[in-house]
PDB file of C-alpha atoms in Angstrom:
ATOM      1  CA  UNK A 550     -16.410  -3.099 -18.280  1.00  0.00           C
ATOM      2  CA  UNK A 551     -15.340   0.865 -17.796  1.00  0.00           C
ATOM      3  CA  UNK A 552     -12.576   1.970 -19.345  1.00  0.00           C
ATOM      4  CA  UNK A 553      -8.721   1.909 -18.249  1.00  0.00           C
ATOM      5  CA  UNK A 554      -6.297   3.664 -20.203  1.00  0.00           C
ATOM      6  CA  UNK A 555      -1.553   3.354 -19.086  1.00  0.00           C
ATOM      7  CA  UNK A 556       1.312   3.818 -20.248  1.00  0.00           C
ATOM      8  CA  UNK A 557       4.379   2.469 -19.145  1.00  0.00           C
ATOM      9  CA  UNK A 558       8.171   2.670 -19.653  1.00  0.00           C
ATOM     10  CA  UNK A 559      10.551   0.178 -18.262  1.00  0.00           C
ATOM     11  CA  UNK A 560      14.722   1.638 -17.752  1.00  0.00           C
ATOM     12  CA  UNK A 561      17.686   0.214 -18.007  1.00  0.00           C
ATOM     13  CA  UNK A 562      20.308   2.196 -15.817  1.00  0.00           C
ATOM     14  CA  UNK A 563      23.957   0.606 -16.198  1.00  0.00           C
ATOM     15  CA  UNK A 564      27.559   1.728 -14.234  1.00  0.00           C
ATOM     16  CA  UNK A 565      30.643  -0.156 -13.405  1.00  0.00           C
ATOM     17  CA  UNK A 566      29.177  -3.048 -14.617  1.00  0.00           C
ATOM     18  CA  UNK A 567      26.226  -3.089 -12.734  1.00  0.00           C
ATOM     19  CA  UNK A 568      23.091  -2.974 -14.345  1.00  0.00           C
ATOM     20  CA  UNK A 569      19.146  -2.395 -12.630  1.00  0.00           C
ATOM     21  CA  UNK A 570      15.636  -1.842 -14.022  1.00  0.00           C
ATOM     22  CA  UNK A 571      13.401   0.202 -13.362  1.00  0.00           C
ATOM     23  CA  UNK A 572       9.768   1.569 -13.985  1.00  0.00           C
ATOM     24  CA  UNK A 573       7.505   4.536 -14.177  1.00  0.00           C
ATOM     25  CA  UNK A 574       3.797   4.198 -15.863  1.00  0.00           C
ATOM     26  CA  UNK A 575       0.448   6.425 -15.120  1.00  0.00           C
ATOM     27  CA  UNK A 576      -3.355   5.384 -15.941  1.00  0.00           C
ATOM     28  CA  UNK A 577      -7.149   6.937 -15.898  1.00  0.00           C
ATOM     29  CA  UNK A 578     -10.183   6.682 -17.014  1.00  0.00           C
ATOM     30  CA  UNK A 579     -10.043   8.694 -19.612  1.00  0.00           C
ATOM     31  CA  UNK A 580      -7.005   7.669 -22.823  1.00  0.00           C
ATOM     32  CA  UNK A 581      -6.013  12.972 -22.435  1.00  0.00           C
ATOM     33  CA  UNK A 582      -5.882  12.987 -18.935  1.00  0.00           C
ATOM     34  CA  UNK A 583      -2.396  10.317 -18.878  1.00  0.00           C
ATOM     35  CA  UNK A 584       0.832  11.711 -18.037  1.00  0.00           C
ATOM     36  CA  UNK A 585       2.691  13.353 -21.360  1.00  0.00           C
ATOM     37  CA  UNK A 586       4.414  10.016 -22.670  1.00  0.00           C
ATOM     38  CA  UNK A 587       8.440  11.946 -21.975  1.00  0.00           C
ATOM     39  CA  UNK A 588       7.481  12.673 -18.496  1.00  0.00           C
ATOM     40  CA  UNK A 589       6.864   9.534 -18.229  1.00  0.00           C
ATOM     41  CA  UNK A 590      10.400   7.866 -19.511  1.00  0.00           C
ATOM     42  CA  UNK A 591      12.569  10.398 -17.600  1.00  0.00           C
ATOM     43  CA  UNK A 592      11.007   9.148 -13.899  1.00  0.00           C
ATOM     44  CA  UNK A 593      11.722   5.408 -15.360  1.00  0.00           C
ATOM     45  CA  UNK A 594      15.199   6.678 -16.178  1.00  0.00           C
ATOM     46  CA  UNK A 595      15.768   8.081 -13.171  1.00  0.00           C
ATOM     47  CA  UNK A 596      14.436   5.811 -10.481  1.00  0.00           C
ATOM     48  CA  UNK A 597      16.509   3.287 -12.574  1.00  0.00           C
ATOM     49  CA  UNK A 598      19.671   5.673 -12.533  1.00  0.00           C
ATOM     50  CA  UNK A 599      19.164   6.346  -9.069  1.00  0.00           C
ATOM     51  CA  UNK A 600      19.186   2.193  -8.062  1.00  0.00           C
ATOM     52  CA  UNK A 601      23.335   1.957  -9.356  1.00  0.00           C
ATOM     53  CA  UNK A 602      25.779   1.669  -6.575  1.00  0.00           C
ATOM     54  CA  UNK A 603      22.861  -0.784  -4.282  1.00  0.00           C
ATOM     55  CA  UNK A 604      23.457  -3.522  -1.632  1.00  0.00           C
ATOM     56  CA  UNK A 605      22.752  -4.889   1.164  1.00  0.00           C
ATOM     57  CA  UNK A 606      22.972  -3.088   4.506  1.00  0.00           C
ATOM     58  CA  UNK A 607      23.737  -5.442   7.836  1.00  0.00           C
ATOM     59  CA  UNK A 608      20.723  -6.641   9.255  1.00  0.00           C
ATOM     60  CA  UNK A 609      19.207  -4.488  12.441  1.00  0.00           C
ATOM     61  CA  UNK A 610      16.085  -3.294  13.706  1.00  0.00           C
ATOM     62  CA  UNK A 611      14.864   0.290  12.195  1.00  0.00           C
ATOM     63  CA  UNK A 612      11.852   2.667  11.873  1.00  0.00           C
ATOM     64  CA  UNK A 613      11.376   1.544   7.439  1.00  0.00           C
ATOM     65  CA  UNK A 614       9.139   4.280   5.300  1.00  0.00           C
ATOM     66  CA  UNK A 615       6.675   2.466   2.135  1.00  0.00           C
ATOM     67  CA  UNK A 616       6.654   4.116  -0.374  1.00  0.00           C
ATOM     68  CA  UNK A 617       2.948   5.509  -1.591  1.00  0.00           C
ATOM     69  CA  UNK A 618       3.385   3.495  -4.676  1.00  0.00           C
ATOM     70  CA  UNK A 619       3.493   0.127  -1.887  1.00  0.00           C
ATOM     71  CA  UNK A 620       1.532   1.820   0.604  1.00  0.00           C
ATOM     72  CA  UNK A 621      -1.830   0.559  -1.158  1.00  0.00           C
ATOM     73  CA  UNK A 622      -0.543  -3.071  -0.642  1.00  0.00           C
ATOM     74  CA  UNK A 623      -0.475  -2.439   3.009  1.00  0.00           C
ATOM     75  CA  UNK A 624      -4.111  -1.801   3.623  1.00  0.00           C
ATOM     76  CA  UNK A 625      -4.730  -4.460   0.486  1.00  0.00           C
ATOM     77  CA  UNK A 626      -3.793  -6.949   3.169  1.00  0.00           C
ATOM     78  CA  UNK A 627      -6.105  -5.565   5.436  1.00  0.00           C
ATOM     79  CA  UNK A 628      -8.810  -5.968   3.081  1.00  0.00           C
ATOM     80  CA  UNK A 629      -8.695  -9.173   2.241  1.00  0.00           C
ATOM     81  CA  UNK A 630      -8.334  -9.628   6.069  1.00  0.00           C
ATOM     82  CA  UNK A 631     -10.904  -8.915   6.893  1.00  0.00           C
ATOM     83  CA  UNK A 632     -13.271  -9.604   3.808  1.00  0.00           C
ATOM     84  CA  UNK A 633     -16.018 -12.242   3.635  1.00  0.00           C
ATOM     85  CA  UNK A 634     -14.602 -14.336   1.845  1.00  0.00           C
ATOM     86  CA  UNK A 635     -11.173 -14.778   4.234  1.00  0.00           C
ATOM     87  CA  UNK A 636     -13.126 -14.447   7.082  1.00  0.00           C
ATOM     88  CA  UNK A 637     -16.279 -17.379   7.267  1.00  0.00           C
ATOM     89  CA  UNK A 638     -13.181 -19.936   6.373  1.00  0.00           C
ATOM     90  CA  UNK A 639     -11.274 -18.908   8.634  1.00  0.00           C
ATOM     91  CA  UNK A 640      -8.448 -17.091   7.463  1.00  0.00           C
ATOM     92  CA  UNK A 641      -7.546 -14.577   8.713  1.00  0.00           C
ATOM     93  CA  UNK A 642      -5.674 -13.151  11.093  1.00  0.00           C
ATOM     94  CA  UNK A 643      -8.034 -11.000  11.675  1.00  0.00           C
ATOM     95  CA  UNK A 644     -10.862 -12.935  12.226  1.00  0.00           C
ATOM     96  CA  UNK A 645     -13.134 -12.019  15.186  1.00  0.00           C
ATOM     97  CA  UNK A 646     -11.904  -8.599  15.339  1.00  0.00           C
ATOM     98  CA  UNK A 647     -15.434  -7.017  14.399  1.00  0.00           C
ATOM     99  CA  UNK A 648     -14.910  -3.126  16.967  1.00  0.00           C
ATOM    100  CA  UNK A 649     -11.459  -3.809  18.092  1.00  0.00           C
ATOM    101  CA  UNK A 650      -9.317  -0.989  17.321  1.00  0.00           C
ATOM    102  CA  UNK A 651      -6.408  -2.078  15.469  1.00  0.00           C
ATOM    103  CA  UNK A 652      -5.252   1.262  13.874  1.00  0.00           C
ATOM    104  CA  UNK A 653      -4.056   4.186  15.640  1.00  0.00           C
ATOM    105  CA  UNK A 654      -6.976   6.263  17.244  1.00  0.00           C
ATOM    106  CA  UNK A 655      -6.342   9.615  13.922  1.00  0.00           C
ATOM    107  CA  UNK A 656      -6.260   7.322  11.550  1.00  0.00           C
ATOM    108  CA  UNK A 657      -9.987   6.272   9.604  1.00  0.00           C
ATOM    109  CA  UNK A 658     -10.123   3.791   6.154  1.00  0.00           C
ATOM    110  CA  UNK A 659     -13.305   4.903   4.783  1.00  0.00           C
ATOM    111  CA  UNK A 660     -14.709   3.993   1.201  1.00  0.00           C
ATOM    112  CA  UNK A 661     -15.800   6.407  -1.382  1.00  0.00           C
ATOM    113  CA  UNK A 662     -16.982   4.821  -4.397  1.00  0.00           C
ATOM    114  CA  UNK A 663     -18.786   7.429  -6.170  1.00  0.00           C
ATOM    115  CA  UNK A 664     -15.827   9.685  -6.879  1.00  0.00           C
ATOM    116  CA  UNK A 665     -15.945  10.843 -10.919  1.00  0.00           C
ATOM    117  CA  UNK A 666     -12.822   8.863 -12.702  1.00  0.00           C
ATOM    118  CA  UNK A 667     -11.110   8.100  -9.503  1.00  0.00           C
ATOM    119  CA  UNK A 668     -10.545   4.073 -10.721  1.00  0.00           C
ATOM    120  CA  UNK A 669     -12.262   2.459  -8.354  1.00  0.00           C
ATOM    121  CA  UNK A 670     -16.161   3.578  -8.874  1.00  0.00           C
ATOM    122  CA  UNK A 671     -18.954   1.349  -9.445  1.00  0.00           C
ATOM    123  CA  UNK A 672     -22.577   2.631  -8.989  1.00  0.00           C
ATOM    124  CA  UNK A 673     -22.873  -1.483  -8.085  1.00  0.00           C
ATOM    125  CA  UNK A 674     -21.519  -4.336  -7.081  1.00  0.00           C
ATOM    126  CA  UNK A 675     -21.088  -7.271  -7.452  1.00  0.00           C
ATOM    127  CA  UNK A 676     -23.762  -8.843  -6.636  1.00  0.00           C
ATOM    128  CA  UNK A 677     -25.894  -5.841  -8.311  1.00  0.00           C
ATOM    129  CA  UNK A 678     -26.714  -3.428  -5.355  1.00  0.00           C
ATOM    130  CA  UNK A 679     -25.826   0.291  -4.654  1.00  0.00           C
ATOM    131  CA  UNK A 680     -22.597   1.218  -3.398  1.00  0.00           C
ATOM    132  CA  UNK A 681     -22.403   3.401  -0.905  1.00  0.00           C
ATOM    133  CA  UNK A 682     -19.410   5.709   1.072  1.00  0.00           C
ATOM    134  CA  UNK A 683     -19.004   4.417   4.955  1.00  0.00           C
ATOM    135  CA  UNK A 684     -15.634   3.996   6.256  1.00  0.00           C
ATOM    136  CA  UNK A 685     -14.004   0.314   7.189  1.00  0.00           C
ATOM    137  CA  UNK A 686     -11.201   1.166  10.069  1.00  0.00           C
ATOM    138  CA  UNK A 687     -12.612   4.027  12.388  1.00  0.00           C
ATOM    139  CA  UNK A 688     -10.831   5.947  15.140  1.00  0.00           C
ATOM    140  CA  UNK A 689      -8.431   3.703  14.478  1.00  0.00           C
ATOM    141  CA  UNK A 690     -10.783   0.571  14.865  1.00  0.00           C
ATOM    142  CA  UNK A 691     -12.807  -1.610  13.200  1.00  0.00           C
ATOM    143  CA  UNK A 692     -16.332  -0.705  12.826  1.00  0.00           C
ATOM    144  CA  UNK A 693     -17.299  -3.039   9.242  1.00  0.00           C
ATOM    145  CA  UNK A 694     -16.529  -5.899   8.143  1.00  0.00           C
ATOM    146  CA  UNK A 695     -16.135  -6.481   3.596  1.00  0.00           C
ATOM    147  CA  UNK A 696     -19.106  -8.931   2.702  1.00  0.00           C
ATOM    148  CA  UNK A 697     -20.598  -9.283  -0.178  1.00  0.00           C
ATOM    149  CA  UNK A 698     -24.620 -11.801  -0.671  1.00  0.00           C
ATOM    150  CA  UNK A 699     -23.014 -15.442  -0.255  1.00  0.00           C
ATOM    151  CA  UNK A 700     -19.959 -14.374   2.067  1.00  0.00           C
ATOM    152  CA  UNK A 701     -22.391 -11.822   4.007  1.00  0.00           C
ATOM    153  CA  UNK A 702     -24.952 -14.813   4.401  1.00  0.00           C
ATOM    154  CA  UNK A 703     -22.309 -17.379   5.852  1.00  0.00           C
ATOM    155  CA  UNK A 704     -21.445 -14.652   8.206  1.00  0.00           C
ATOM    156  CA  UNK A 705     -25.153 -14.302   9.129  1.00  0.00           C
ATOM    157  CA  UNK A 706     -24.330 -10.644   8.874  1.00  0.00           C
ATOM    158  CA  UNK A 707     -25.443  -7.794   5.995  1.00  0.00           C
ATOM    159  CA  UNK A 708     -24.112  -7.662   2.689  1.00  0.00           C
ATOM    160  CA  UNK A 709     -22.201  -4.642   2.776  1.00  0.00           C
ATOM    161  CA  UNK A 710     -22.393  -4.004  -1.168  1.00  0.00           C
ATOM    162  CA  UNK A 711     -19.199  -5.223  -2.182  1.00  0.00           C
ATOM    163  CA  UNK A 712     -18.775  -8.436  -3.789  1.00  0.00           C
ATOM    164  CA  UNK A 713     -16.462  -7.741  -6.358  1.00  0.00           C
ATOM    165  CA  UNK A 714     -14.033  -5.601  -3.291  1.00  0.00           C
ATOM    166  CA  UNK A 715     -13.623  -2.006  -1.643  1.00  0.00           C
ATOM    167  CA  UNK A 716     -14.368   0.932  -4.929  1.00  0.00           C
ATOM    168  CA  UNK A 717     -12.226   3.825  -3.903  1.00  0.00           C
ATOM    169  CA  UNK A 718     -10.203   2.740  -0.317  1.00  0.00           C
ATOM    170  CA  UNK A 719      -9.739   6.882   1.594  1.00  0.00           C
ATOM    171  CA  UNK A 720      -6.644   6.778   4.369  1.00  0.00           C
ATOM    172  CA  UNK A 721      -6.064   9.146   6.303  1.00  0.00           C
ATOM    173  CA  UNK A 722      -3.381  11.304   5.840  1.00  0.00           C
ATOM    174  CA  UNK A 723      -1.626  14.240   7.162  1.00  0.00           C
ATOM    175  CA  UNK A 724       0.506  17.030   5.614  1.00  0.00           C
ATOM    176  CA  UNK A 725       3.426  16.443   5.228  1.00  0.00           C
ATOM    177  CA  UNK A 726       5.281  15.381   1.674  1.00  0.00           C
ATOM    178  CA  UNK A 727       7.186  11.768   2.360  1.00  0.00           C
ATOM    179  CA  UNK A 728      10.917  14.625   2.116  1.00  0.00           C
ATOM    180  CA  UNK A 729       9.221  14.939   5.963  1.00  0.00           C
ATOM    181  CA  UNK A 730       8.573  12.204   6.022  1.00  0.00           C
ATOM    182  CA  UNK A 731      12.408  10.565   5.900  1.00  0.00           C
ATOM    183  CA  UNK A 732      12.773  14.022   8.709  1.00  0.00           C
ATOM    184  CA  UNK A 733      10.578  12.825  10.658  1.00  0.00           C
ATOM    185  CA  UNK A 734      12.441   9.004  10.256  1.00  0.00           C
ATOM    186  CA  UNK A 735      15.978  10.247  10.676  1.00  0.00           C
ATOM    187  CA  UNK A 736      17.637   6.331   9.974  1.00  0.00           C
ATOM    188  CA  UNK A 737      15.938   3.851   8.811  1.00  0.00           C
ATOM    189  CA  UNK A 738      15.054   2.189   5.298  1.00  0.00           C
ATOM    190  CA  UNK A 739      12.804   3.111   2.610  1.00  0.00           C
ATOM    191  CA  UNK A 740      11.166   1.171   1.216  1.00  0.00           C
ATOM    192  CA  UNK A 741      10.852   1.817  -2.771  1.00  0.00           C
ATOM    193  CA  UNK A 742      11.060  -1.932  -4.452  1.00  0.00           C
ATOM    194  CA  UNK A 743       9.319  -5.187  -2.489  1.00  0.00           C
ATOM    195  CA  UNK A 744       9.441  -9.285  -4.752  1.00  0.00           C
ATOM    196  CA  UNK A 745       7.220 -12.277  -3.667  1.00  0.00           C
ATOM    197  CA  UNK A 746       4.334 -12.613  -1.386  1.00  0.00           C
ATOM    198  CA  UNK A 747       5.397 -12.850   2.017  1.00  0.00           C
ATOM    199  CA  UNK A 748       2.441 -13.226   3.627  1.00  0.00           C
ATOM    200  CA  UNK A 749       0.685 -15.353   6.460  1.00  0.00           C
ATOM    201  CA  UNK A 750      -3.413 -14.340   6.385  1.00  0.00           C
ATOM    202  CA  UNK A 751      -3.981 -16.536   8.850  1.00  0.00           C
ATOM    203  CA  UNK A 752      -1.097 -15.491  11.431  1.00  0.00           C
ATOM    204  CA  UNK A 753      -0.253 -12.300   9.299  1.00  0.00           C
ATOM    205  CA  UNK A 754       3.033 -12.901   9.482  1.00  0.00           C
ATOM    206  CA  UNK A 755       5.346 -10.921   7.474  1.00  0.00           C
ATOM    207  CA  UNK A 756       8.190 -11.390   5.150  1.00  0.00           C
ATOM    208  CA  UNK A 757       9.269  -9.825   1.305  1.00  0.00           C
ATOM    209  CA  UNK A 758      12.188  -9.270  -0.117  1.00  0.00           C
ATOM    210  CA  UNK A 759      12.641  -5.610  -0.417  1.00  0.00           C
ATOM    211  CA  UNK A 760      14.635  -2.587  -2.422  1.00  0.00           C
ATOM    212  CA  UNK A 761      15.139   1.072  -1.334  1.00  0.00           C
ATOM    213  CA  UNK A 762      16.726   3.558  -0.103  1.00  0.00           C
ATOM    214  CA  UNK A 763      19.224   3.864   3.412  1.00  0.00           C
ATOM    215  CA  UNK A 764      18.281   7.223   4.855  1.00  0.00           C
ATOM    216  CA  UNK A 765      20.249   9.178   7.929  1.00  0.00           C
ATOM    217  CA  UNK A 766      19.400  11.694   9.819  1.00  0.00           C
ATOM    218  CA  UNK A 767      16.874  12.394   7.425  1.00  0.00           C
ATOM    219  CA  UNK A 768      18.670  12.185   4.122  1.00  0.00           C
ATOM    220  CA  UNK A 769      19.181   8.948   1.632  1.00  0.00           C
ATOM    221  CA  UNK A 770      22.253   7.878   1.769  1.00  0.00           C
ATOM    222  CA  UNK A 771      23.065   5.064  -0.905  1.00  0.00           C
ATOM    223  CA  UNK A 772      20.246   2.242  -2.794  1.00  0.00           C
ATOM    224  CA  UNK A 773      19.440  -0.514  -0.588  1.00  0.00           C
ATOM    225  CA  UNK A 774      19.165  -4.665  -2.321  1.00  0.00           C
ATOM    226  CA  UNK A 775      19.510  -7.553  -1.579  1.00  0.00           C
ATOM    227  CA  UNK A 776      17.513  -7.377   2.021  1.00  0.00           C
ATOM    228  CA  UNK A 777      13.815  -8.680   3.383  1.00  0.00           C
ATOM    229  CA  UNK A 778      11.479  -6.894   6.120  1.00  0.00           C
ATOM    230  CA  UNK A 779       9.893  -8.429   8.153  1.00  0.00           C
ATOM    231  CA  UNK A 780       7.241  -8.538  11.215  1.00  0.00           C
ATOM    232  CA  UNK A 781       3.838  -8.891  12.002  1.00  0.00           C
ATOM    233  CA  UNK A 782       0.851  -7.163   9.995  1.00  0.00           C
ATOM    234  CA  UNK A 783      -0.968  -6.718  13.506  1.00  0.00           C
ATOM    235  CA  UNK A 784       1.794  -5.156  15.141  1.00  0.00           C
ATOM    236  CA  UNK A 785       3.066  -3.158  11.582  1.00  0.00           C
ATOM    237  CA  UNK A 786      -0.744  -1.602  11.633  1.00  0.00           C
ATOM    238  CA  UNK A 787      -0.478   0.127  15.587  1.00  0.00           C
ATOM    239  CA  UNK A 788       3.154   1.241  14.434  1.00  0.00           C
ATOM    240  CA  UNK A 789       2.102   3.428  11.789  1.00  0.00           C
ATOM    241  CA  UNK A 790       3.267   6.460  12.371  1.00  0.00           C
ATOM    242  CA  UNK A 791       2.430   8.859  10.052  1.00  0.00           C
ATOM    243  CA  UNK A 792       0.821   8.450   6.779  1.00  0.00           C
ATOM    244  CA  UNK A 793       2.398  11.148   3.726  1.00  0.00           C
ATOM    245  CA  UNK A 794       0.855  13.352   1.746  1.00  0.00           C
ATOM    246  CA  UNK A 795       2.200  12.385  -1.878  1.00  0.00           C
ATOM    247  CA  UNK A 796      -1.538  10.435  -2.395  1.00  0.00           C
ATOM    248  CA  UNK A 797      -1.093   7.013  -4.647  1.00  0.00           C
ATOM    249  CA  UNK A 798      -4.088   7.850  -7.196  1.00  0.00           C
ATOM    250  CA  UNK A 799      -3.448   5.496  -9.792  1.00  0.00           C
ATOM    251  CA  UNK A 800      -4.690   3.131  -7.718  1.00  0.00           C
ATOM    252  CA  UNK A 801      -8.504   1.849  -5.983  1.00  0.00           C
ATOM    253  CA  UNK A 802      -6.574   2.933  -2.546  1.00  0.00           C
ATOM    254  CA  UNK A 803      -5.502   6.549  -2.123  1.00  0.00           C
ATOM    255  CA  UNK A 804      -2.846   6.429   0.197  1.00  0.00           C
ATOM    256  CA  UNK A 805       0.477   7.717   0.978  1.00  0.00           C
ATOM    257  CA  UNK A 806       3.538   6.805   2.382  1.00  0.00           C
ATOM    258  CA  UNK A 807       3.639   4.982   4.710  1.00  0.00           C
ATOM    259  CA  UNK A 808       5.568   5.537   7.812  1.00  0.00           C
ATOM    260  CA  UNK A 809       5.409   2.376  10.541  1.00  0.00           C
ATOM    261  CA  UNK A 810       7.967   2.781  13.550  1.00  0.00           C
ATOM    262  CA  UNK A 811      10.409  -0.268  13.919  1.00  0.00           C
ATOM    263  CA  UNK A 812      10.400  -3.471  11.545  1.00  0.00           C
ATOM    264  CA  UNK A 813      13.556  -6.248  10.537  1.00  0.00           C
ATOM    265  CA  UNK A 814      15.671  -5.478   8.199  1.00  0.00           C
ATOM    266  CA  UNK A 815      17.484  -8.896   6.920  1.00  0.00           C
ATOM    267  CA  UNK A 816      21.236  -8.026   5.008  1.00  0.00           C
ATOM    268  CA  UNK A 817      24.696  -8.628   4.829  1.00  0.00           C
TER     269      UNK A 817
END
């Protein structure tokens, strides 16, 4: 296995009888490139302190902004849904979607397996086939499933050299940072933590516990906890308004914050 070095810190903040926990971390192929431990601790402390005073919000339908470190999970669910194992078992909400427009036309998802020191880089897939750069989604349209030799044979299709998964997925992004996306959102929920595994892979129904920050007039107002966000993944993909330039580089999926036009937030 390729080398992997990581450094993480969990902090607990307390005020007026309430305690909040948060973390930060870094990961790299090369240990000398890890972030300074002090900066990781400071970031974890700032994140924990910012959550003090968190409370639920009333149930509503509003835009939702997923922070970059969580947005990768949305695209990870998409990858699972278009992977051979889910498809030949007929357990995917995207079965039969090849050639369909699933995302806004400005969005492309492509694999770049040979990037220097990237976490997902690999010259070969799990079957020993040479990996190569390719799109899975082009201009919003699903142009390729994700297949290894076995799943490809089950589906009567050639392998895409993805036995074992995808190697460095890149998501099209704009030139707006997270603060600019908050201003664009205006009023809604910034999600910075998700709990549970509330995705039905057969129907695409999505429902997860969440925490983060309530936003009004494009600015964070207060911390939020004990809410549930819900929608359907097909709708969520089509309703992606923007992807930020605050790219998450610690993961196999390189994406910025993702703004979704509307989701149900269930709270108090």
